């Protein structure tokens, strides 16, 4: 029943999408007209979806396999075809191909793709001039850039260092195998997971905007932004490691009469410590990449400098900053992968 | 053989265990375990042996029935063989901290040893003292010199004191099981549960480990309940044997009395006895 419901909803959406596309091609409304007549278009789409759903149910009566069946109905419940049919001659295959083609065409139009524009002479000269200036960096600002990249490195480091212990504690509280045994534990675990997903779905650059208003512009705001994001990301990754630990040592320690904290510390922690280190180093690496651009929204670090020069179209200085950033990020990346393979 | 008449350390009555998925692992099992006894439980895989042991130390919770633990009261003198004062507690009804308290007195060793592989051998033995050490002291590694000396003496008892600073993962299977025995002894338990202690060891090592279990059973007068696969080991080491079949007790008695007829009743008609030497 549930599967039938899901597959029908899915098919309804696909059919509505395909027919609505046909209308769009025929009528070619621009965005203004779309917005003006929003109610009309929305009701037409809903109507199409309802018709699509009915059509899909009709197909089910004739036991035609739709795309919804392929996705939502378990394989053993699907009628088996006796003869092998090529993909494009099955109903669901045609449906899939039509959807992909329509989506690609829509994508082409919406993203305003125009390859010819890359080749216009004027555009090419402009781009070449810009590349030329960036490619001749102004090394006189190197000391300034160095000081600012060091700031970025430390923003990333402090964000990682401060988020690690918090994420460490939270990771056990959000691991199902540790918390799932009791009713209260499951609730805490579930709430934490929802919290992590919410805060992870907000990009650090948005957090930086919030914190630059809260604590004013500067490295502190950038550090806080990365920290909030890191706590959620690390806690989620850590808790996945915790969920993968072997049960044997846990039983071994439990059998001695050890309490819950002791079981976690003696049976779980030794199993997770190496992957934890590895994820933490990788997080520092990722944070550094993000820290370099947080300056654009007031998060301090070398991004501040980059935004300044870019705003004044001082391309040789921008070139220097790009070189410094690339060098440090490359160095950090090499260091991080080396450490991560060493702790395996 | 000693007289098996001393008072029971464990009285199990009508023990039932049904798992959440509906599997009835134990269907009303009753028996007593006497103090100082080497009791072996045999049966096919899935007959409920492991479940039974895990109910005794409450790694699993029984669905119904009693597991009465006649615990030596701490105030009485602990000179063995005299009838000391005991306090009885129904393990099946225990909750929360009571379960931890019970586990302190009932040690367990496992088929896969379940040591903390990244810790040193000595630390693994010290884990046996976790139940009586406060969380803070244990997290900081503050074990008293007396505890350390005790841990070393148990390592000596199982013959691997020279390995005390090695990581547990560097030891062979048989050595790891001996460390697990030392960890269990570190609890100063009244009862030792052994869940297939030799099932993942080679035949030669297997006898070494069984000999150590027999030794601590005799020398420390420690009651042992041990799950085993091989009947030849059972005859050699057990004082008494219990057989489980599909969650029911089908044999309780002298290991020497298990003849071919009993063997096929326990293991099924088509089973053949395999000897391990």
Coordinates of C-alpha atoms in Angstrom, one line a residue:
Chain A
X1 CA 0.0 0.0 0.0
X2 CA 2.7 2.4 1.1
X3 CA 4.8 1.4 -1.9
X4 CA 1.9 1.9 -4.3
X5 CA 1.2 5.3 -2.7
X6 CA 4.9 6.4 -3.1
X7 CA 5.2 5.1 -6.7
X8 CA 2.0 6.8 -7.7
X9 CA 3.0 10.2 -6.2
X10 CA 6.4 9.9 -7.9
X11 CA 4.8 9.0 -11.3
X12 CA 2.3 11.8 -10.9
X13 CA 5.1 14.3 -10.4
X14 CA 7.0 13.0 -13.4
X15 CA 4.0 13.1 -15.7
X16 CA 3.1 16.6 -14.5
X17 CA 6.7 17.7 -15.1
X18 CA 6.8 16.3 -18.6
X19 CA 3.4 17.9 -19.7
X20 CA 4.2 21.2 -18.0
X21 CA 7.4 21.3 -20.0
X22 CA 5.4 20.8 -23.2
X23 CA 3.2 23.7 -22.3
X24 CA 6.3 25.9 -21.5
X25 CA 7.8 25.1 -24.9
X26 CA 4.5 25.9 -26.6
X27 CA 3.7 29.2 -24.7
X28 CA 7.2 30.4 -23.9
X29 CA 6.3 32.7 -21.0
X30 CA 9.0 34.9 -19.5
X31 CA 9.6 35.0 -15.7
X32 CA 7.5 38.2 -15.3
X33 CA 4.5 36.5 -16.9
X34 CA 5.1 33.4 -14.8
X35 CA 5.1 35.3 -11.6
X36 CA 2.1 37.4 -12.6
X37 CA 0.0 34.3 -13.3
X38 CA 1.5 32.2 -10.6
X39 CA -1.8 30.9 -9.2
X40 CA -2.9 29.8 -12.7
X41 CA 0.3 28.0 -13.4
X42 CA 0.4 26.3 -10.0
X43 CA -3.2 25.1 -10.3
X44 CA -2.6 23.8 -13.8
X45 CA 0.5 21.9 -12.5
X46 CA -1.5 20.5 -9.6
X47 CA -4.2 19.5 -12.0
X48 CA -1.7 17.8 -14.2
X49 CA -0.2 16.0 -11.2
X50 CA -3.6 14.6 -10.3
X51 CA -4.2 13.5 -13.9
X52 CA -0.7 12.0 -13.9
X53 CA -1.5 10.1 -10.7
X54 CA -4.7 8.7 -12.2
X55 CA -2.9 7.8 -15.4
X56 CA -0.2 6.0 -13.4
X57 CA -2.9 4.0 -11.5
X58 CA -4.4 3.1 -14.8
X59 CA -1.1 1.8 -16.0
X60 CA -0.8 -0.2 -12.8
X61 CA -4.2 -1.9 -13.7
X62 CA -2.6 -2.9 -17.0
X63 CA 0.6 -4.0 -15.1
X64 CA 2.8 -1.6 -17.0
X65 CA 6.0 -1.0 -15.0
X66 CA 6.6 2.7 -14.5
X67 CA 9.7 4.5 -13.2
X68 CA 7.9 4.8 -9.8
X69 CA 7.8 1.0 -9.7
X70 CA 11.4 0.7 -10.5
X71 CA 12.3 3.0 -7.6
X72 CA 9.8 2.2 -4.9
X73 CA 8.5 -1.3 -5.5
X74 CA 10.9 -4.1 -4.3
X75 CA 12.3 -6.2 -7.0
X76 CA 10.5 -9.4 -5.9
X77 CA 7.1 -7.7 -6.1
X78 CA 7.6 -6.5 -9.7
X79 CA 6.2 -8.7 -12.5
X80 CA 9.0 -10.5 -14.2
X81 CA 9.3 -10.0 -18.0
X82 CA 9.9 -13.2 -19.8
X83 CA 11.8 -11.8 -22.7
X84 CA 14.7 -9.3 -22.4
X85 CA 13.6 -5.9 -23.7
X86 CA 15.9 -3.1 -24.6
X87 CA 15.7 -0.2 -22.1
X88 CA 14.2 2.3 -24.5
X89 CA 11.3 0.0 -25.5
X90 CA 10.1 -0.5 -21.9
X91 CA 7.7 2.0 -20.6
X92 CA 9.8 3.0 -17.7
X93 CA 12.9 3.3 -19.9
X94 CA 11.1 5.7 -22.2
X95 CA 9.8 7.6 -19.2
X96 CA 13.3 7.9 -17.8
X97 CA 14.9 9.0 -21.1
X98 CA 12.2 11.6 -21.6
X99 CA 12.7 13.0 -18.1
X100 CA 16.4 13.2 -18.5
X101 CA 16.2 14.9 -21.9
X102 CA 13.6 17.4 -20.7
X103 CA 15.7 18.2 -17.6
X104 CA 18.8 18.7 -19.7
X105 CA 17.0 21.1 -22.0
X106 CA 15.5 23.0 -19.2
X107 CA 18.9 23.2 -17.5
X108 CA 20.5 24.6 -20.6
X109 CA 17.8 27.3 -20.9
X110 CA 17.7 28.2 -17.2
X111 CA 21.5 28.4 -16.7
X112 CA 21.6 30.6 -19.8
X113 CA 24.3 28.6 -21.5
X114 CA 25.9 30.3 -24.6
X115 CA 29.2 28.8 -25.6
X116 CA 29.6 31.4 -28.3
X117 CA 30.0 34.1 -25.7
X118 CA 33.3 32.4 -24.7
X119 CA 34.7 33.1 -28.1
X120 CA 33.7 36.7 -28.6
X121 CA 36.8 38.7 -29.4
X122 CA 36.1 41.5 -27.0
X123 CA 35.5 39.0 -24.2
X124 CA 38.7 37.1 -25.0
X125 CA 40.9 40.2 -24.9
X126 CA 39.4 41.2 -21.6
X127 CA 40.0 37.8 -20.1
X128 CA 43.6 37.7 -21.5
X129 CA 44.4 41.1 -20.0
X130 CA 43.1 40.0 -16.6
X131 CA 45.0 36.7 -16.7
X132 CA 48.1 38.6 -17.8
X133 CA 48.0 40.9 -14.8
X134 CA 47.2 38.1 -12.3
X135 CA 50.1 36.1 -13.8
X136 CA 52.5 38.9 -12.9
X137 CA 52.1 39.1 -9.2
X138 CA 53.1 42.1 -7.2
X139 CA 55.5 40.6 -4.7
X140 CA 55.7 43.8 -2.6
X141 CA 52.5 42.8 -0.8
X142 CA 53.9 39.4 0.1
X143 CA 54.6 40.3 3.8
X144 CA 51.0 41.6 4.2
X145 CA 49.6 38.5 2.5
X146 CA 51.7 36.2 4.6
X147 CA 50.4 37.9 7.8
X148 CA 46.9 37.5 6.6
X149 CA 47.2 33.9 5.6
X150 CA 48.7 33.1 9.0
X151 CA 45.5 34.6 10.4
X152 CA 43.5 32.3 8.2
X153 CA 45.5 29.3 9.3
X154 CA 44.9 30.1 12.9
X155 CA 41.2 30.8 12.3
X156 CA 41.0 27.3 10.9
X157 CA 43.1 25.8 13.7
X158 CA 41.2 27.4 16.6
X159 CA 37.8 26.5 15.0
X160 CA 39.0 22.9 14.8
X161 CA 40.6 22.8 18.2
X162 CA 37.6 24.2 19.9
X163 CA 35.1 22.1 18.1
X164 CA 36.9 18.8 18.6
X165 CA 36.2 18.3 22.3
X166 CA 32.6 19.3 22.0
X167 CA 32.1 17.1 19.0
X168 CA 33.9 14.3 20.9
X169 CA 31.3 14.3 23.7
X170 CA 28.4 14.8 21.4
X171 CA 29.4 12.0 19.1
X172 CA 28.8 9.4 21.9
X173 CA 25.5 11.0 22.7
X174 CA 24.4 10.8 19.1
X175 CA 25.6 7.2 18.4
X176 CA 22.7 4.8 18.2
X177 CA 24.6 1.8 19.5
X178 CA 25.5 3.7 22.7
X179 CA 22.3 5.6 23.3
X180 CA 19.7 3.5 21.5
X181 CA 19.2 1.0 24.4
X182 CA 17.0 3.2 26.5
X183 CA 14.0 5.3 25.6
X184 CA 15.4 8.6 26.9
X185 CA 18.7 7.9 25.1
X186 CA 17.0 7.4 21.7
X187 CA 15.2 10.7 22.1
X188 CA 18.5 12.6 23.0
X189 CA 20.2 10.9 20.1
X190 CA 17.5 11.7 17.6
X191 CA 17.3 15.4 18.6
X192 CA 21.1 15.8 18.4
X193 CA 21.1 14.3 14.9
X194 CA 18.4 16.7 13.7
X195 CA 20.3 19.6 15.2
X196 CA 23.5 18.5 13.4
X197 CA 21.8 18.2 10.1
X198 CA 20.2 21.6 10.5
X199 CA 23.4 23.4 11.4
X200 CA 25.3 21.6 8.7
X201 CA 22.9 22.6 6.1
X202 CA 23.8 26.2 6.8
X203 CA 27.1 26.9 5.0
X204 CA 29.9 28.5 7.0
X205 CA 29.7 31.6 4.9
X206 CA 26.2 32.2 6.1
X207 CA 27.3 31.6 9.7
X208 CA 30.0 34.2 9.1
X209 CA 27.5 36.8 8.0
X210 CA 25.5 36.1 11.2
X211 CA 28.6 36.2 13.5
X212 CA 30.1 39.3 11.8
X213 CA 26.9 41.2 12.8
X214 CA 27.0 39.6 16.3
X215 CA 30.7 40.1 17.2
X216 CA 31.5 42.6 14.4
X217 CA 33.9 41.9 11.5
X218 CA 37.1 40.1 12.0
X219 CA 38.8 36.8 12.6
X220 CA 36.7 36.0 15.7
X221 CA 33.5 36.0 13.6
X222 CA 35.2 33.7 11.0
X223 CA 36.4 31.4 13.7
X224 CA 32.9 31.1 15.3
X225 CA 31.4 30.4 11.9
X226 CA 33.8 27.6 11.2
X227 CA 33.4 26.2 14.7
X228 CA 29.6 25.9 14.5
X229 CA 29.9 24.1 11.2
X230 CA 32.8 21.9 12.4
X231 CA 31.0 20.8 15.6
X232 CA 28.1 19.5 13.6
X233 CA 30.2 17.9 10.8
X234 CA 32.7 16.3 13.2
X235 CA 30.1 15.1 15.6
X236 CA 28.2 13.4 12.7
X237 CA 31.4 11.8 11.3
X238 CA 32.6 10.8 14.7
X239 CA 29.3 9.2 15.7
X240 CA 29.3 7.2 12.5
X241 CA 32.7 5.8 13.6
X242 CA 31.3 5.0 17.0
X243 CA 28.4 3.2 15.4
X244 CA 30.9 1.0 13.5
X245 CA 32.9 -0.2 16.5
X246 CA 33.2 -3.9 17.4
X247 CA 30.8 -5.1 20.1
X248 CA 33.2 -7.7 21.6
X249 CA 35.4 -5.3 23.6
X250 CA 32.2 -3.5 24.8
X251 CA 30.9 -6.8 26.2
X252 CA 34.3 -7.5 27.6
X253 CA 34.4 -4.3 29.6
X254 CA 30.7 -4.4 30.5
X255 CA 31.2 -7.9 32.0
X256 CA 33.6 -6.5 34.6
X257 CA 30.8 -4.4 36.1
X258 CA 32.1 -1.2 34.7
X259 CA 29.8 1.8 34.5
X260 CA 28.6 3.4 31.3
X261 CA 31.3 6.1 31.2
X262 CA 34.0 3.5 31.8
X263 CA 32.6 1.3 29.0
X264 CA 32.8 4.2 26.6
X265 CA 36.3 5.2 27.7
X266 CA 37.8 1.8 27.8
X267 CA 36.0 -0.1 25.1
X268 CA 34.8 2.5 22.6
X269 CA 37.4 5.2 22.7
X270 CA 40.5 3.0 21.9
X271 CA 38.7 1.8 18.8
X272 CA 37.8 5.2 17.5
X273 CA 40.8 7.3 18.4
X274 CA 42.8 6.9 15.1
X275 CA 39.9 7.6 12.8
X276 CA 39.0 10.6 15.0
X277 CA 42.5 12.0 14.6
X278 CA 42.3 11.4 10.9
X279 CA 38.9 13.2 10.5
X280 CA 40.1 16.0 12.8
X281 CA 43.2 16.7 10.6
X282 CA 41.0 16.6 7.5
X283 CA 38.6 19.0 9.1
X284 CA 41.4 21.5 9.8
X285 CA 42.4 21.2 6.1
X286 CA 38.8 21.8 5.0
X287 CA 38.4 24.7 7.5
X288 CA 41.5 26.3 6.1
X289 CA 40.1 26.3 2.6
X290 CA 36.9 27.9 3.9
X291 CA 38.8 30.3 6.1
X292 CA 40.5 31.8 3.0
X293 CA 37.2 33.0 1.6
X294 CA 35.4 33.9 4.8
X295 CA 36.9 37.4 4.6
X296 CA 34.5 38.2 1.8
X297 CA 31.7 38.4 4.4
X298 CA 33.7 39.9 7.2
X299 CA 35.2 36.7 8.6
X300 CA 38.8 37.9 8.7
X301 CA 41.9 36.3 7.3
X302 CA 43.3 36.6 3.8
X303 CA 39.9 36.8 2.2
X304 CA 39.6 40.3 3.5
X305 CA 42.6 41.3 1.6
X306 CA 41.5 39.5 -1.5
X307 CA 38.1 41.2 -1.5
X308 CA 39.8 44.6 -1.1
X309 CA 42.1 44.2 -4.1
X310 CA 39.5 42.6 -6.2
X311 CA 37.1 45.5 -5.5
X312 CA 39.8 47.9 -6.7
X313 CA 40.6 45.7 -9.7
X314 CA 44.3 45.5 -8.6
X315 CA 44.9 42.3 -10.4
X316 CA 48.7 41.8 -9.8
X317 CA 48.0 42.0 -6.0
X318 CA 45.1 39.5 -6.5
X319 CA 47.6 37.3 -8.3
X320 CA 50.0 37.3 -5.3
X321 CA 47.1 36.4 -2.9
X322 CA 46.0 33.5 -5.2
X323 CA 49.6 32.2 -5.2
X324 CA 49.9 32.4 -1.4
X325 CA 46.5 30.8 -0.9
X326 CA 47.2 28.0 -3.3
X327 CA 50.6 27.3 -1.8
X328 CA 49.4 27.1 1.8
X329 CA 46.3 25.0 0.9
X330 CA 48.5 22.7 -1.1
X331 CA 50.9 22.4 1.8
X332 CA 48.2 21.7 4.3
X333 CA 46.6 19.2 2.0
X334 CA 49.9 17.3 1.6
X335 CA 50.5 17.5 5.4
X336 CA 47.0 16.3 6.2
X337 CA 47.1 13.3 3.8
X338 CA 50.5 12.4 5.1
X339 CA 49.4 12.4 8.8
X340 CA 46.2 10.6 7.9
X341 CA 48.0 7.8 6.2
X342 CA 50.5 7.7 9.1
X343 CA 47.7 7.1 11.7
X344 CA 46.0 4.3 9.8
Chain B
X1 CA 36.8 -35.9 42.2
X2 CA 35.6 -33.8 45.1
X3 CA 32.2 -34.2 46.7
X4 CA 29.8 -32.1 44.7
X5 CA 27.5 -31.4 47.6
X6 CA 28.4 -28.0 48.8
X7 CA 25.6 -25.4 48.7
X8 CA 24.7 -24.0 45.3
X9 CA 26.2 -20.7 44.1
X10 CA 23.6 -20.3 41.5
X11 CA 20.0 -21.6 41.3
X12 CA 18.3 -21.2 37.9
X13 CA 14.6 -21.8 37.7
X14 CA 12.4 -21.8 34.6
X15 CA 14.6 -19.4 32.8
X16 CA 13.0 -18.2 29.6
X17 CA 14.4 -15.8 27.0
X18 CA 12.6 -14.6 24.0
X19 CA 14.4 -12.2 21.7
X20 CA 12.6 -9.1 20.3
X21 CA 12.5 -10.9 16.9
X22 CA 10.5 -13.7 18.4
X23 CA 13.2 -16.3 18.7
X24 CA 12.7 -18.4 21.8
X25 CA 16.3 -19.0 22.9
X26 CA 15.6 -20.5 26.3
X27 CA 12.4 -22.4 27.1
X28 CA 12.2 -22.9 30.8
X29 CA 15.7 -24.1 31.9
X30 CA 16.3 -25.1 35.5
X31 CA 19.5 -26.3 37.2
X32 CA 21.8 -25.5 40.2
X33 CA 25.5 -24.7 40.1
X34 CA 27.5 -25.8 43.1
X35 CA 30.3 -23.9 44.6
X36 CA 33.7 -25.0 43.3
X37 CA 32.2 -26.9 40.4
X38 CA 33.5 -27.0 36.8
X39 CA 30.2 -27.1 34.9
X40 CA 30.2 -27.5 31.2
X41 CA 27.3 -26.6 28.9
X42 CA 27.1 -28.4 25.6
X43 CA 24.8 -28.1 22.6
X44 CA 24.6 -27.2 19.0
X45 CA 25.1 -23.6 17.9
X46 CA 21.8 -21.8 18.5
X47 CA 20.8 -24.1 21.3
X48 CA 20.9 -21.2 23.8
X49 CA 24.2 -21.8 25.5
X50 CA 25.5 -18.2 24.9
X51 CA 22.2 -16.7 25.8
X52 CA 22.2 -18.7 29.0
X53 CA 25.6 -17.4 30.1
X54 CA 24.7 -13.8 29.1
X55 CA 21.5 -14.0 31.2
X56 CA 23.6 -14.9 34.2
X57 CA 25.6 -11.7 34.1
X58 CA 22.8 -9.7 32.5
X59 CA 24.5 -8.8 29.3
X60 CA 21.1 -10.1 28.2
X61 CA 17.9 -9.7 30.2
X62 CA 15.8 -12.9 30.7
X63 CA 12.1 -12.8 29.8
X64 CA 11.0 -14.7 32.9
X65 CA 12.3 -17.1 35.5
X66 CA 14.8 -16.8 38.4
X67 CA 18.5 -16.8 38.6
X68 CA 19.3 -16.8 42.3
X69 CA 22.9 -15.9 43.1
X70 CA 23.9 -17.0 46.5
X71 CA 26.6 -14.4 47.1
X72 CA 29.1 -14.8 49.9
X73 CA 28.4 -11.9 52.2
X74 CA 31.3 -9.7 52.4
X75 CA 31.4 -9.6 56.2
X76 CA 31.9 -13.4 56.7
X77 CA 35.3 -14.9 56.7
X78 CA 36.1 -16.2 53.2
X79 CA 37.9 -19.4 54.2
X80 CA 36.7 -21.8 51.7
X81 CA 35.0 -25.1 52.3
X82 CA 33.4 -23.9 55.5
X83 CA 29.7 -23.0 55.2
X84 CA 29.9 -19.2 55.0
X85 CA 27.1 -16.8 55.3
X86 CA 25.5 -16.0 52.0
X87 CA 23.1 -13.4 50.7
X88 CA 20.8 -14.4 47.9
X89 CA 19.8 -12.1 45.1
X90 CA 17.6 -12.8 42.1
X91 CA 19.8 -11.7 39.1
X92 CA 16.8 -11.8 36.8
X93 CA 15.1 -9.0 38.7
X94 CA 18.1 -6.7 39.2
X95 CA 18.0 -3.2 37.8
X96 CA 20.5 -0.4 37.0
X97 CA 23.4 -0.3 39.5
X98 CA 22.4 -3.7 41.0
X99 CA 23.4 -5.3 37.6
X100 CA 26.8 -3.6 37.7
X101 CA 27.3 -4.8 41.3
X102 CA 26.4 -8.4 40.3
X103 CA 28.7 -8.3 37.3
X104 CA 31.6 -7.5 39.6
X105 CA 31.3 -10.9 41.3
X106 CA 30.6 -12.8 38.0
X107 CA 33.5 -12.6 35.6
X108 CA 33.3 -13.7 32.0
X109 CA 35.7 -14.7 29.2
X110 CA 34.7 -14.9 25.5
X111 CA 35.3 -16.8 22.3
X112 CA 37.0 -13.8 20.7
X113 CA 38.8 -12.8 24.0
X114 CA 37.3 -9.2 23.8
X115 CA 40.5 -7.5 25.1
X116 CA 41.2 -3.9 24.3
X117 CA 43.8 -4.5 21.6
X118 CA 45.4 -1.1 21.7
X119 CA 46.0 -1.3 25.5
X120 CA 48.9 -3.0 27.2
X121 CA 48.5 -6.5 28.6
X122 CA 48.8 -5.1 32.2
X123 CA 46.1 -2.5 31.5
X124 CA 43.8 -5.1 30.1
X125 CA 44.2 -7.1 33.4
X126 CA 43.6 -3.9 35.4
X127 CA 40.3 -3.4 33.5
X128 CA 39.1 -6.3 35.7
X129 CA 39.2 -3.8 38.6
X130 CA 37.0 -1.2 36.9
X131 CA 33.8 -2.3 38.7
X132 CA 35.3 -1.3 42.1
X133 CA 37.2 1.8 40.9
X134 CA 35.5 5.1 40.6
X135 CA 35.0 6.4 37.0
X136 CA 37.4 9.4 37.6
X137 CA 40.2 7.3 39.1
X138 CA 40.0 4.8 36.3
X139 CA 39.9 7.4 33.6
X140 CA 43.0 8.9 35.0
X141 CA 44.6 5.5 35.2
X142 CA 45.1 5.9 39.0
X143 CA 45.2 2.2 40.1
X144 CA 46.7 1.6 43.5
X145 CA 50.1 -0.1 43.7
X146 CA 48.3 -3.0 45.4
X147 CA 46.0 -3.4 42.4
X148 CA 49.0 -3.3 40.0
X149 CA 50.8 -6.0 42.1
X150 CA 47.6 -8.1 42.0
X151 CA 47.3 -7.7 38.3
X152 CA 50.9 -8.8 37.8
X153 CA 50.4 -11.8 40.1
X154 CA 47.5 -13.0 38.0
X155 CA 49.6 -12.6 34.8
X156 CA 52.1 -14.8 36.5
X157 CA 49.5 -17.3 37.4
X158 CA 48.6 -17.7 33.7
X159 CA 52.3 -17.7 32.7
X160 CA 52.6 -14.4 30.7
X161 CA 54.0 -11.8 33.2
X162 CA 56.8 -11.2 30.8
X163 CA 54.4 -9.8 28.2
X164 CA 52.8 -7.2 30.6
X165 CA 54.0 -4.2 28.7
X166 CA 53.2 -5.5 25.2
X167 CA 50.1 -4.4 23.4
X168 CA 47.4 -7.0 23.6
X169 CA 47.1 -7.1 19.8
X170 CA 50.7 -8.4 19.6
X171 CA 49.8 -11.6 21.5
X172 CA 48.7 -14.9 19.9
X173 CA 45.2 -16.1 20.4
X174 CA 46.0 -18.4 23.3
X175 CA 48.0 -15.7 25.0
X176 CA 45.1 -13.3 24.6
X177 CA 42.7 -15.7 26.2
X178 CA 45.1 -16.1 29.1
X179 CA 45.1 -12.3 29.5
X180 CA 41.3 -12.5 29.5
X181 CA 41.5 -15.1 32.3
X182 CA 43.8 -12.8 34.3
X183 CA 41.4 -9.9 33.7
X184 CA 38.5 -12.1 34.9
X185 CA 40.5 -13.1 38.1
X186 CA 41.3 -9.5 38.7
X187 CA 37.6 -9.1 39.6
X188 CA 38.0 -11.6 42.4
X189 CA 34.8 -13.2 41.2
X190 CA 32.8 -15.9 42.8
X191 CA 31.8 -17.3 39.5
X192 CA 33.5 -17.4 36.1
X193 CA 31.5 -17.7 32.9
X194 CA 33.4 -19.0 29.8
X195 CA 31.6 -18.6 26.5
X196 CA 33.4 -21.0 24.0
X197 CA 36.8 -20.0 25.4
X198 CA 38.7 -22.3 23.0
X199 CA 36.5 -22.2 19.9
X200 CA 38.8 -19.9 18.0
X201 CA 42.1 -21.5 19.1
X202 CA 44.1 -24.3 17.5
X203 CA 44.0 -27.8 19.2
X204 CA 47.3 -27.5 21.1
X205 CA 46.6 -24.0 22.5
X206 CA 43.2 -25.1 23.3
X207 CA 44.5 -27.5 25.9
X208 CA 46.8 -24.9 27.4
X209 CA 43.8 -22.6 28.0
X210 CA 41.6 -25.4 29.3
X211 CA 44.4 -26.5 31.7
X212 CA 44.6 -22.9 33.1
X213 CA 40.9 -22.9 33.6
X214 CA 41.1 -26.2 35.4
X215 CA 44.0 -24.9 37.5
X216 CA 42.1 -21.8 38.7
X217 CA 39.1 -23.9 39.3
X218 CA 41.1 -26.3 41.6
X219 CA 43.6 -23.9 43.2
X220 CA 41.4 -20.8 43.7
X221 CA 38.3 -22.9 44.2
X222 CA 36.5 -20.8 41.6
X223 CA 33.2 -22.0 40.2
X224 CA 33.3 -22.1 36.4
X225 CA 30.4 -22.4 33.9
X226 CA 31.9 -23.1 30.5
X227 CA 30.3 -23.5 27.0
X228 CA 32.1 -26.0 24.9
X229 CA 31.8 -27.6 21.5
X230 CA 34.1 -30.6 21.7
X231 CA 32.8 -33.6 23.7
X232 CA 36.4 -34.9 24.2
X233 CA 37.3 -31.7 26.1
X234 CA 34.1 -32.1 28.1
X235 CA 35.1 -35.6 29.3
X236 CA 38.5 -34.4 30.2
X237 CA 37.7 -31.2 32.1
X238 CA 34.1 -31.1 33.3
X239 CA 32.9 -32.2 36.8
X240 CA 29.4 -32.1 35.5
X241 CA 27.8 -31.5 32.2
X242 CA 24.5 -29.9 31.0
X243 CA 23.2 -30.3 27.5
X244 CA 20.9 -27.8 25.8
X245 CA 18.9 -28.6 22.8
X246 CA 16.7 -25.9 21.1
X247 CA 16.5 -23.9 24.4
X248 CA 15.6 -26.9 26.6
X249 CA 17.8 -28.8 29.1
X250 CA 18.1 -32.4 27.8
X251 CA 20.9 -33.8 30.0
X252 CA 22.3 -33.0 33.4
X253 CA 24.9 -35.3 34.9
X254 CA 28.3 -37.0 34.7
X255 CA 30.3 -36.3 31.5
X256 CA 31.5 -39.9 31.4
X257 CA 27.9 -41.1 31.1
X258 CA 27.3 -39.4 27.7
X259 CA 27.4 -42.4 25.3
X260 CA 26.6 -42.6 21.6
X261 CA 22.9 -42.7 22.3
X262 CA 23.0 -39.5 24.3
X263 CA 25.3 -37.9 21.8
X264 CA 22.9 -38.3 18.9
X265 CA 20.0 -37.2 21.1
X266 CA 21.9 -33.9 21.9
X267 CA 23.5 -33.3 18.5
X268 CA 21.0 -35.0 16.2
X269 CA 21.0 -38.3 14.5
X270 CA 23.5 -37.5 11.7
X271 CA 26.1 -35.9 14.0
X272 CA 29.5 -37.6 14.3
X273 CA 31.8 -37.0 17.2
X274 CA 35.1 -35.3 16.4
X275 CA 38.0 -35.8 18.7
X276 CA 40.4 -33.1 19.6
X277 CA 43.7 -34.2 21.1

